[in-house]
């Protein structure tokens, strides 16, 4: 039975979810004659008006390069850029803004660590540990680092529920392990890993840790000091900010030891033809003109998320998740891939005999946007003996009515495919 968003807003501290949704211009459109139902938040989130406006304002009034000009526009742009760094540091409870390196995304952040830290610390006989749940962004860079240094990549296995057990992690963290790099939330299955416990296990053995928090930043507060993690990476675009902007957090004591991966403007202290010396953190790891508008957009996205509040976000998302799981469970042709006990707002499923792309296209014809395919997690798909899934990912701006629309659309698609007669 359909729940109304009105009644749900009552349960969630009176947050007016319709008003929240109204802040996202892209959600208010028809696609193929149906109201858009956007269930692809895990790929990239829609952007609230405040984020779009903040970036437009920068381009319209303050557009100038940062750290390079004495003129007023450059001063304003620099101030906004550095204030955003401070806000980002506070957002994840970093000790110091210089621990925040702006990159182009989670992928770039992991690559910087794999290339720079990896080159300095890995050697033949060493092991790099990741889990079987990783996105390629936290797998391929480590394969490359291992190929470069002679270290070996080890994978903590995934069980049939799409979970990685802490016992297996503990077993595989040993004297040869140099770094344990893992995703806090799996983008493909929604599994939430016990990040704090895993970091503590690694720290007890003196092992460096990296958390891929790409799927966390919009859904759950992050406290890097409580986690005790050495590196943590996320992307602005998955937290309602712009594309092309990411964050690499690193403990200052470790970042200070990293050689820059990129050389160029803004990252040097002194350059001669013979040699160059590096600027202090964070600039030494931010070569070239940064994504200034992106950083300003990230700052606005943080304000937006914090104005709603983590408790409200979490309650809303779990209500939507429960409702979606209930609805989809009632469709007998659907087979869920992964059923983790701790799950974020992600549901992966297949319909045996139907290619996920075909189902995705039939759903798009009914206004439904979801992701189909391997979700950049091919080894995980192989583990389940499939090539891909359909993935529903949920966010605070989704509605219960949209989940009903999804339910109707799947049933209609199955009828069109000739594998269901029911209404
Ligand atoms: N996942 C998804 O549809 P970038 O592309 O650098 O912003 O983020 C990469 C990345 C890293 N780790 C995790 C856990 C992720 O989910 C992603 C991006 C998107 O699932 C696009 S493939």
Tab-separated table of C-alpha atoms and ligand atoms in Angstrom:
chain	number	residue	atom	x	y	z
A	1	UNK	CA	0.000	0.000	0.000
A	2	UNK	CA	1.192	3.462	-0.889
A	3	UNK	CA	2.488	5.587	1.975
A	4	UNK	CA	2.090	9.295	1.599
A	5	UNK	CA	5.069	11.592	2.003
A	6	UNK	CA	2.882	13.753	4.180
A	7	UNK	CA	2.634	11.080	6.868
A	8	UNK	CA	6.305	10.267	6.547
A	9	UNK	CA	7.323	13.868	6.989
A	10	UNK	CA	5.545	13.688	10.345
A	11	UNK	CA	7.813	10.834	11.395
A	12	UNK	CA	10.982	12.592	10.349
A	13	UNK	CA	11.144	15.547	12.718
A	14	UNK	CA	8.660	17.529	10.657
A	15	UNK	CA	11.101	17.985	7.803
A	16	UNK	CA	9.111	19.196	4.850
A	17	UNK	CA	10.399	16.714	2.305
A	18	UNK	CA	8.345	18.217	-0.482
A	19	UNK	CA	10.076	21.542	0.126
A	20	UNK	CA	13.453	19.770	0.139
A	21	UNK	CA	12.604	18.097	-3.145
A	22	UNK	CA	11.448	21.401	-4.623
A	23	UNK	CA	15.013	22.692	-4.243
A	24	UNK	CA	16.212	20.312	-6.984
A	25	UNK	CA	15.273	21.796	-10.359
A	26	UNK	CA	16.217	18.723	-12.402
A	27	UNK	CA	13.721	16.542	-10.558
A	28	UNK	CA	10.781	18.524	-11.881
A	29	UNK	CA	10.563	17.273	-15.428
A	30	UNK	CA	8.837	14.680	-17.531
A	31	UNK	CA	10.885	11.959	-19.191
A	32	UNK	CA	9.223	10.090	-22.030
A	33	UNK	CA	5.861	11.425	-20.926
A	34	UNK	CA	6.216	10.333	-17.279
A	35	UNK	CA	7.327	12.285	-14.230
A	36	UNK	CA	11.042	11.671	-13.760
A	37	UNK	CA	11.773	9.230	-10.922
A	38	UNK	CA	15.498	9.549	-10.308
A	39	UNK	CA	16.981	6.474	-8.631
A	40	UNK	CA	20.594	6.971	-9.710
A	41	UNK	CA	21.882	8.981	-6.783
A	42	UNK	CA	24.831	6.601	-6.261
A	43	UNK	CA	26.116	7.429	-9.753
A	44	UNK	CA	25.664	11.142	-9.266
A	45	UNK	CA	23.296	13.100	-7.067
A	46	UNK	CA	20.981	15.806	-8.319
A	47	UNK	CA	21.996	19.338	-7.342
A	48	UNK	CA	19.977	21.725	-5.181
A	49	UNK	CA	19.393	25.264	-6.381
A	50	UNK	CA	21.745	26.612	-3.666
A	51	UNK	CA	24.699	24.702	-5.131
A	52	UNK	CA	23.915	25.795	-8.679
A	53	UNK	CA	23.467	29.416	-7.549
A	54	UNK	CA	26.733	29.471	-5.557
A	55	UNK	CA	28.683	28.334	-8.613
A	56	UNK	CA	26.856	30.731	-10.932
A	57	UNK	CA	27.533	33.587	-8.524
A	58	UNK	CA	31.244	32.811	-8.562
A	59	UNK	CA	31.332	32.830	-12.366
A	60	UNK	CA	29.182	35.973	-12.593
A	61	UNK	CA	30.935	38.122	-9.969
A	62	UNK	CA	34.128	36.650	-8.518
A	63	UNK	CA	35.613	34.703	-11.405
A	64	UNK	CA	39.399	34.863	-11.035
A	65	UNK	CA	42.266	32.506	-10.372
A	66	UNK	CA	43.228	31.736	-6.770
A	67	UNK	CA	46.521	32.320	-4.924
A	68	UNK	CA	47.863	34.339	-7.861
A	69	UNK	CA	46.430	37.837	-7.951
A	70	UNK	CA	46.485	40.952	-5.812
A	71	UNK	CA	43.335	42.233	-7.485
A	72	UNK	CA	39.998	42.144	-5.702
A	73	UNK	CA	38.400	39.370	-7.713
A	74	UNK	CA	41.335	37.060	-7.108
A	75	UNK	CA	41.265	37.925	-3.403
A	76	UNK	CA	37.559	37.105	-3.251
A	77	UNK	CA	37.998	33.850	-5.150
A	78	UNK	CA	40.927	32.855	-2.916
A	79	UNK	CA	38.966	33.643	0.217
A	80	UNK	CA	35.977	31.575	-0.942
A	81	UNK	CA	38.277	28.695	-1.961
A	82	UNK	CA	40.136	28.612	1.347
A	83	UNK	CA	36.969	29.053	3.410
A	84	UNK	CA	35.587	26.016	1.592
A	85	UNK	CA	38.697	24.066	2.551
A	86	UNK	CA	38.126	24.997	6.198
A	87	UNK	CA	34.479	24.004	5.955
A	88	UNK	CA	35.399	20.669	4.363
A	89	UNK	CA	37.918	20.024	7.150
A	90	UNK	CA	35.227	20.705	9.724
A	91	UNK	CA	32.741	18.545	7.767
A	92	UNK	CA	34.908	15.454	8.223
A	93	UNK	CA	36.415	16.547	11.574
A	94	UNK	CA	39.960	16.868	10.224
A	95	UNK	CA	42.454	18.465	12.608
A	96	UNK	CA	43.707	21.011	10.119
A	97	UNK	CA	42.526	22.451	6.769
A	98	UNK	CA	45.917	21.569	5.251
A	99	UNK	CA	44.854	17.916	5.521
A	100	UNK	CA	42.253	18.576	2.802
A	101	UNK	CA	43.561	18.171	-0.758
A	102	UNK	CA	41.152	19.045	-3.553
A	103	UNK	CA	41.318	16.591	-6.446
A	104	UNK	CA	39.054	15.818	-9.376
A	105	UNK	CA	37.206	13.016	-7.547
A	106	UNK	CA	37.490	9.860	-5.479
A	107	UNK	CA	39.250	8.154	-8.375
A	108	UNK	CA	41.943	10.835	-8.507
A	109	UNK	CA	42.300	10.805	-4.710
A	110	UNK	CA	42.929	7.051	-4.564
A	111	UNK	CA	45.325	7.312	-7.503
A	112	UNK	CA	47.370	10.016	-5.749
A	113	UNK	CA	47.780	7.755	-2.713
A	114	UNK	CA	48.483	4.626	-4.764
A	115	UNK	CA	51.054	6.433	-6.904
A	116	UNK	CA	52.742	8.624	-4.352
A	117	UNK	CA	52.424	6.691	-1.081
A	118	UNK	CA	52.596	3.376	-2.966
A	119	UNK	CA	55.826	4.244	-4.755
A	120	UNK	CA	57.468	5.322	-1.496
A	121	UNK	CA	56.296	2.485	0.751
A	122	UNK	CA	55.679	-0.672	-1.291
A	123	UNK	CA	58.329	-3.212	-2.258
A	124	UNK	CA	58.429	-6.848	-3.381
A	125	UNK	CA	57.000	-9.136	-0.693
A	126	UNK	CA	54.637	-6.465	0.665
A	127	UNK	CA	50.868	-6.854	0.454
A	128	UNK	CA	48.098	-4.383	-0.341
A	129	UNK	CA	44.741	-5.473	1.062
A	130	UNK	CA	41.379	-4.506	-0.450
A	131	UNK	CA	37.984	-6.211	-0.201
A	132	UNK	CA	35.902	-8.031	-2.791
A	133	UNK	CA	33.374	-5.178	-2.658
A	134	UNK	CA	35.572	-2.495	-4.217
A	135	UNK	CA	34.670	-0.106	-6.987
A	136	UNK	CA	37.359	-0.213	-9.693
A	137	UNK	CA	38.548	3.185	-8.389
A	138	UNK	CA	39.850	1.460	-5.258
A	139	UNK	CA	41.154	-1.602	-7.060
A	140	UNK	CA	42.799	-0.687	-10.354
A	141	UNK	CA	45.125	1.992	-8.864
A	142	UNK	CA	46.367	-0.637	-6.385
A	143	UNK	CA	46.919	-3.139	-9.183
A	144	UNK	CA	48.998	-0.451	-10.903
A	145	UNK	CA	50.932	0.340	-7.716
A	146	UNK	CA	51.626	-3.368	-7.196
A	147	UNK	CA	52.801	-3.781	-10.799
A	148	UNK	CA	55.155	-0.818	-10.284
A	149	UNK	CA	56.617	-1.947	-6.970
A	150	UNK	CA	56.408	-5.752	-6.944
A	151	UNK	CA	53.927	-5.792	-4.047
A	152	UNK	CA	51.003	-8.238	-4.115
A	153	UNK	CA	47.317	-7.406	-4.103
A	154	UNK	CA	45.180	-9.455	-1.684
A	155	UNK	CA	41.399	-9.507	-1.581
A	156	UNK	CA	39.249	-10.140	1.492
A	157	UNK	CA	36.448	-12.398	0.205
A	158	UNK	CA	32.759	-11.495	0.048
A	159	UNK	CA	30.089	-13.921	1.300
A	160	UNK	CA	26.801	-14.818	-0.417
A	161	UNK	CA	25.019	-11.910	1.308
A	162	UNK	CA	27.441	-9.380	-0.136
A	163	UNK	CA	29.244	-8.877	3.158
A	164	UNK	CA	32.879	-9.019	4.183
A	165	UNK	CA	33.389	-10.517	7.617
A	166	UNK	CA	35.517	-8.743	10.188
A	167	UNK	CA	37.087	-12.115	11.076
A	168	UNK	CA	38.345	-12.457	7.497
A	169	UNK	CA	39.715	-8.902	7.597
A	170	UNK	CA	41.519	-9.635	10.876
A	171	UNK	CA	42.989	-12.833	9.426
A	172	UNK	CA	44.277	-11.133	6.288
A	173	UNK	CA	45.844	-8.141	8.054
A	174	UNK	CA	49.291	-9.439	8.916
A	175	UNK	CA	52.963	-8.555	9.016
A	176	UNK	CA	53.278	-8.271	5.215
A	177	UNK	CA	50.273	-5.944	4.827
A	178	UNK	CA	51.336	-2.358	4.194
A	179	UNK	CA	47.960	-0.745	3.474
A	180	UNK	CA	44.320	-1.745	3.880
A	181	UNK	CA	42.139	0.215	1.426
A	182	UNK	CA	38.397	-0.421	1.580
A	183	UNK	CA	35.068	1.113	0.686
A	184	UNK	CA	32.924	2.091	3.637
A	185	UNK	CA	29.724	1.608	1.622
A	186	UNK	CA	29.589	-0.597	-1.466
A	187	UNK	CA	28.223	1.272	-4.468
A	188	UNK	CA	27.009	-1.947	-6.088
A	189	UNK	CA	25.191	-3.609	-3.158
A	190	UNK	CA	24.855	-0.917	-0.508
A	191	UNK	CA	26.748	-2.964	2.108
A	192	UNK	CA	27.880	-0.785	5.008
A	193	UNK	CA	31.217	-1.943	6.350
A	194	UNK	CA	32.268	-1.393	9.990
A	195	UNK	CA	34.849	1.203	9.014
A	196	UNK	CA	35.863	2.178	12.538
A	197	UNK	CA	36.462	-1.427	13.636
A	198	UNK	CA	38.455	-2.231	10.522
A	199	UNK	CA	40.683	0.804	10.880
A	200	UNK	CA	41.335	-0.103	14.526
A	201	UNK	CA	42.294	-3.662	13.555
A	202	UNK	CA	44.774	-2.322	10.999
A	203	UNK	CA	46.178	0.297	13.358
A	204	UNK	CA	46.843	-2.305	16.057
A	205	UNK	CA	49.190	-3.902	13.541
A	206	UNK	CA	50.732	-0.633	12.351
A	207	UNK	CA	49.068	-0.903	8.919
A	208	UNK	CA	48.175	2.234	6.940
A	209	UNK	CA	44.480	2.630	6.054
A	210	UNK	CA	42.490	4.281	3.279
A	211	UNK	CA	38.716	4.583	3.232
A	212	UNK	CA	36.823	5.069	-0.005
A	213	UNK	CA	33.930	7.156	1.328
A	214	UNK	CA	32.422	8.015	-2.070
A	215	UNK	CA	29.051	6.535	-1.101
A	216	UNK	CA	29.145	7.820	2.466
A	217	UNK	CA	29.545	11.584	2.311
A	218	UNK	CA	25.897	12.399	1.492
A	219	UNK	CA	24.413	9.903	3.903
A	220	UNK	CA	26.404	9.672	7.094
A	221	UNK	CA	28.601	11.992	9.156
A	222	UNK	CA	32.331	11.378	8.834
A	223	UNK	CA	34.796	11.883	11.687
A	224	UNK	CA	38.304	11.076	10.475
A	225	UNK	CA	39.785	11.558	13.936
A	226	UNK	CA	37.358	9.116	15.536
A	227	UNK	CA	37.962	6.678	12.682
A	228	UNK	CA	41.710	7.086	13.074
A	229	UNK	CA	42.068	6.564	9.330
A	230	UNK	CA	45.179	7.714	7.438
A	231	UNK	CA	43.522	8.561	4.104
A	232	UNK	CA	39.875	9.106	3.179
A	233	UNK	CA	38.496	9.934	-0.260
A	234	UNK	CA	35.164	11.221	-1.553
A	235	UNK	CA	33.577	13.035	-4.507
A	236	UNK	CA	31.520	16.235	-4.370
A	237	UNK	CA	29.100	15.098	-7.060
A	238	UNK	CA	27.736	12.235	-4.971
A	239	UNK	CA	26.872	14.648	-2.159
A	240	UNK	CA	24.821	17.061	-4.273
A	241	UNK	CA	27.847	19.120	-5.245
A	242	UNK	CA	29.406	19.460	-8.697
A	243	UNK	CA	31.202	16.905	-10.839
A	244	UNK	CA	34.965	17.077	-11.315
A	245	UNK	CA	35.773	17.797	-7.677
A	246	UNK	CA	36.907	15.415	-4.987
A	247	UNK	CA	38.646	15.383	-1.659
A	248	UNK	CA	41.678	13.524	-0.456
A	249	UNK	CA	41.989	13.686	3.309
A	250	UNK	CA	45.310	12.581	4.738
A	251	UNK	CA	46.814	12.833	8.210
A	252	UNK	CA	49.204	15.742	8.046
A	253	UNK	CA	52.163	13.669	9.241
A	254	UNK	CA	51.660	11.294	6.300
A	255	UNK	CA	50.786	13.868	3.638
A	256	UNK	CA	54.005	15.684	4.494
A	257	UNK	CA	55.973	12.647	3.402
A	258	UNK	CA	54.242	12.338	0.011
A	259	UNK	CA	56.004	13.428	-3.143
A	260	UNK	CA	53.707	15.300	-5.518
A	261	UNK	CA	52.270	13.217	-8.351
A	262	UNK	CA	51.753	16.273	-10.563
A	263	UNK	CA	54.153	19.150	-11.016
A	264	UNK	CA	53.313	22.651	-12.253
A	265	UNK	CA	51.908	25.940	-11.059
A	266	UNK	CA	50.950	26.632	-7.450
A	267	UNK	CA	52.692	23.554	-5.998
A	268	UNK	CA	56.273	24.876	-5.917
A	269	UNK	CA	58.350	26.925	-3.555
A	270	UNK	CA	61.237	27.705	-5.917
A	271	UNK	CA	61.994	26.586	-9.457
A	272	UNK	CA	65.344	26.700	-11.237
A	273	UNK	CA	66.405	24.816	-14.361
A	274	UNK	CA	68.299	22.427	-12.135
A	275	UNK	CA	65.619	21.579	-9.607
A	276	UNK	CA	62.389	22.593	-7.918
A	277	UNK	CA	61.312	22.632	-4.306
A	278	UNK	CA	57.757	22.124	-3.131
A	279	UNK	CA	55.278	24.441	-1.467
A	280	UNK	CA	53.795	23.548	1.909
A	281	UNK	CA	50.671	21.437	2.288
A	282	UNK	CA	48.063	21.431	0.908
A	283	UNK	CA	49.349	23.301	-2.175
A	284	UNK	CA	52.169	20.898	-3.006
A	285	UNK	CA	49.530	18.288	-3.878
A	286	UNK	CA	47.302	20.677	-5.882
A	287	UNK	CA	49.232	21.489	-9.063
A	288	UNK	CA	47.661	23.842	-11.590
A	289	UNK	CA	44.514	25.955	-11.512
A	290	UNK	CA	42.082	24.095	-9.304
A	291	UNK	CA	38.375	23.564	-9.801
A	292	UNK	CA	37.471	26.801	-8.016
A	293	UNK	CA	33.778	26.825	-8.908
A	294	UNK	CA	33.615	23.164	-7.903
A	295	UNK	CA	35.083	23.864	-4.481
A	296	UNK	CA	32.562	26.677	-3.985
A	297	UNK	CA	29.800	24.278	-5.026
A	298	UNK	CA	31.054	21.680	-2.538
A	299	UNK	CA	30.910	24.300	0.198
A	300	UNK	CA	27.261	25.022	-0.665
A	301	UNK	CA	26.500	21.285	-0.761
A	302	UNK	CA	27.902	20.864	2.749
A	303	UNK	CA	25.687	23.734	3.958
A	304	UNK	CA	22.707	22.114	2.285
A	305	UNK	CA	23.242	18.663	3.827
A	306	UNK	CA	23.952	20.112	7.260
A	307	UNK	CA	20.826	22.269	7.112
A	308	UNK	CA	18.751	19.081	6.811
A	309	UNK	CA	20.653	17.218	9.512
A	310	UNK	CA	22.128	13.712	9.585
A	311	UNK	CA	19.393	12.215	11.759
A	312	UNK	CA	16.719	13.378	9.362
A	313	UNK	CA	18.701	12.190	6.351
A	314	UNK	CA	19.302	8.798	7.857
A	315	UNK	CA	15.681	8.288	8.957
A	316	UNK	CA	14.305	9.385	5.610
A	317	UNK	CA	16.654	7.149	3.647
A	318	UNK	CA	15.957	4.102	5.763
A	319	UNK	CA	12.188	4.605	5.455
A	320	UNK	CA	12.524	4.853	1.681
A	321	UNK	CA	14.805	1.798	1.622
A	322	UNK	CA	12.411	-0.325	3.679
A	323	UNK	CA	9.493	0.659	1.487
A	324	UNK	CA	11.411	-0.052	-1.732
A	325	UNK	CA	12.596	-3.431	-0.417
A	326	UNK	CA	9.021	-4.349	0.539
A	327	UNK	CA	7.627	-3.356	-2.864
A	328	UNK	CA	10.328	-5.062	-4.911
A	329	UNK	CA	10.175	-8.227	-2.765
A	330	UNK	CA	6.571	-8.652	-3.891
A	331	UNK	CA	7.658	-9.043	-7.535
A	332	UNK	CA	8.443	-12.771	-7.838
A	333	UNK	CA	10.698	-12.400	-10.901
A	334	UNK	CA	13.131	-10.147	-9.034
A	335	UNK	CA	16.226	-11.740	-7.515
A	336	UNK	CA	18.148	-9.465	-5.161
A	337	UNK	CA	21.916	-9.504	-5.420
A	338	UNK	CA	23.283	-9.156	-1.926
A	339	UNK	CA	21.242	-8.882	1.233
A	340	UNK	CA	23.630	-7.283	3.704
A	341	UNK	CA	22.398	-6.772	7.261
A	342	UNK	CA	23.834	-3.261	7.293
A	343	UNK	CA	22.659	-1.649	4.064
A	344	UNK	CA	22.575	1.890	2.720
A	345	UNK	CA	19.915	3.040	0.227
A	346	UNK	CA	21.068	0.815	-2.617
A	347	UNK	CA	19.216	-2.204	-4.014
A	348	UNK	CA	20.737	-4.358	-6.740
A	349	UNK	CA	18.637	-6.934	-8.507
A	350	UNK	CA	18.383	-9.070	-11.599
A	351	UNK	CA	15.503	-10.678	-13.442
A	352	UNK	CA	16.826	-14.015	-14.639
A	353	UNK	CA	16.748	-14.264	-18.411
A	354	UNK	CA	16.536	-10.498	-18.908
A	355	UNK	CA	19.591	-8.360	-19.602
A	356	UNK	CA	19.762	-5.451	-17.131
A	357	UNK	CA	20.153	-3.017	-20.061
A	358	UNK	CA	16.892	-4.208	-21.630
A	359	UNK	CA	15.052	-3.731	-18.373
A	360	UNK	CA	16.759	-0.352	-17.892
A	361	UNK	CA	15.580	0.839	-21.293
A	362	UNK	CA	11.994	-0.264	-20.657
A	363	UNK	CA	12.081	1.541	-17.319
A	364	UNK	CA	13.522	4.709	-18.869
A	365	UNK	CA	10.569	4.690	-21.265
A	366	UNK	CA	8.436	5.082	-18.126
A	367	UNK	CA	10.455	7.921	-16.590
A	368	UNK	CA	12.597	5.738	-14.299
A	369	UNK	CA	16.317	6.538	-14.059
A	370	UNK	CA	18.349	3.743	-12.533
A	371	UNK	CA	21.768	2.321	-13.253
A	372	UNK	CA	22.281	-0.923	-15.120
A	373	UNK	CA	25.494	-2.859	-15.665
A	374	UNK	CA	28.488	-3.859	-13.582
A	375	UNK	CA	28.660	-0.597	-11.575
A	376	UNK	CA	32.455	-0.504	-11.996
A	377	UNK	CA	32.677	-3.612	-9.837
A	378	UNK	CA	33.288	-6.409	-12.350
A	379	UNK	CA	35.012	-8.819	-9.931
A	380	UNK	CA	32.071	-8.490	-7.529
A	381	UNK	CA	29.616	-9.235	-10.343
A	382	UNK	CA	31.719	-12.261	-11.293
A	383	UNK	CA	31.557	-13.444	-7.666
A	384	UNK	CA	27.759	-13.571	-8.014
A	385	UNK	CA	27.987	-15.224	-11.445
A	386	UNK	CA	26.368	-12.320	-13.282
A	387	UNK	CA	27.518	-9.579	-15.652
A	388	UNK	CA	25.481	-6.810	-14.086
A	389	UNK	CA	22.399	-5.755	-12.177
A	390	UNK	CA	19.742	-3.086	-12.144
A	391	UNK	CA	20.533	-0.766	-9.259
A	392	UNK	CA	18.074	1.455	-7.422
A	393	UNK	CA	19.835	4.072	-5.318
A	394	UNK	CA	17.851	6.321	-3.035
A	395	UNK	CA	18.265	9.803	-1.661
A	396	UNK	CA	16.329	12.185	0.551
A	397	UNK	CA	14.654	13.763	-2.466
A	398	UNK	CA	13.013	10.500	-3.534
A	399	UNK	CA	9.373	9.911	-2.654
A	400	UNK	CA	7.213	6.924	-1.803
A	401	UNK	CA	5.112	7.743	-4.855
A	402	UNK	CA	8.225	7.351	-7.022
A	403	UNK	CA	8.795	3.899	-5.542
A	404	UNK	CA	5.204	3.031	-6.491
A	405	UNK	CA	5.941	4.338	-9.994
A	406	UNK	CA	9.020	2.080	-10.099
A	407	UNK	CA	6.962	-0.891	-8.973
A	408	UNK	CA	4.355	-0.289	-11.702
A	409	UNK	CA	7.066	0.293	-14.312
A	410	UNK	CA	8.900	-2.948	-13.511
A	411	UNK	CA	5.655	-4.933	-13.662
A	412	UNK	CA	4.772	-3.352	-17.010
A	413	UNK	CA	8.278	-4.021	-18.380
A	414	UNK	CA	8.025	-7.662	-17.327
A	415	UNK	CA	4.675	-7.950	-19.114
A	416	UNK	CA	6.179	-6.389	-22.248
A	417	UNK	CA	9.055	-8.870	-22.043
A	418	UNK	CA	6.497	-11.672	-21.865
A	419	UNK	CA	7.628	-12.988	-18.498
A	420	UNK	CA	4.694	-11.879	-16.403
A	421	UNK	CA	0.929	-11.936	-16.930
A	422	UNK	CA	0.010	-10.200	-13.699
A	423	UNK	CA	-1.185	-6.642	-13.342
B	1	LIG	N1	30.507	5.255	-8.372
B	1	LIG	C1	28.419	4.550	-9.309
B	1	LIG	O1	27.504	4.606	-10.148
B	1	LIG	P1	34.371	9.198	-9.022
B	1	LIG	O2	33.930	8.673	-10.352
B	1	LIG	O3	35.849	9.401	-8.950
B	1	LIG	O4	33.597	10.378	-8.554
B	1	LIG	O5	34.002	8.060	-7.944
B	1	LIG	C2	34.484	6.760	-8.116
B	1	LIG	C3	33.884	5.863	-7.087
B	1	LIG	C4	34.714	5.344	-6.105
B	1	LIG	N2	34.231	4.582	-5.120
B	1	LIG	C5	32.922	4.286	-5.026
B	1	LIG	C6	32.433	3.442	-3.888
B	1	LIG	C7	32.043	4.774	-5.993
B	1	LIG	O6	30.744	4.491	-5.898
B	1	LIG	C8	32.536	5.555	-7.061
B	1	LIG	C9	31.637	6.030	-8.157
B	1	LIG	C10	29.500	5.601	-9.343
B	1	LIG	O7	28.437	3.686	-8.458
B	1	LIG	C11	30.005	5.831	-10.725
B	1	LIG	S1	30.868	4.455	-11.364
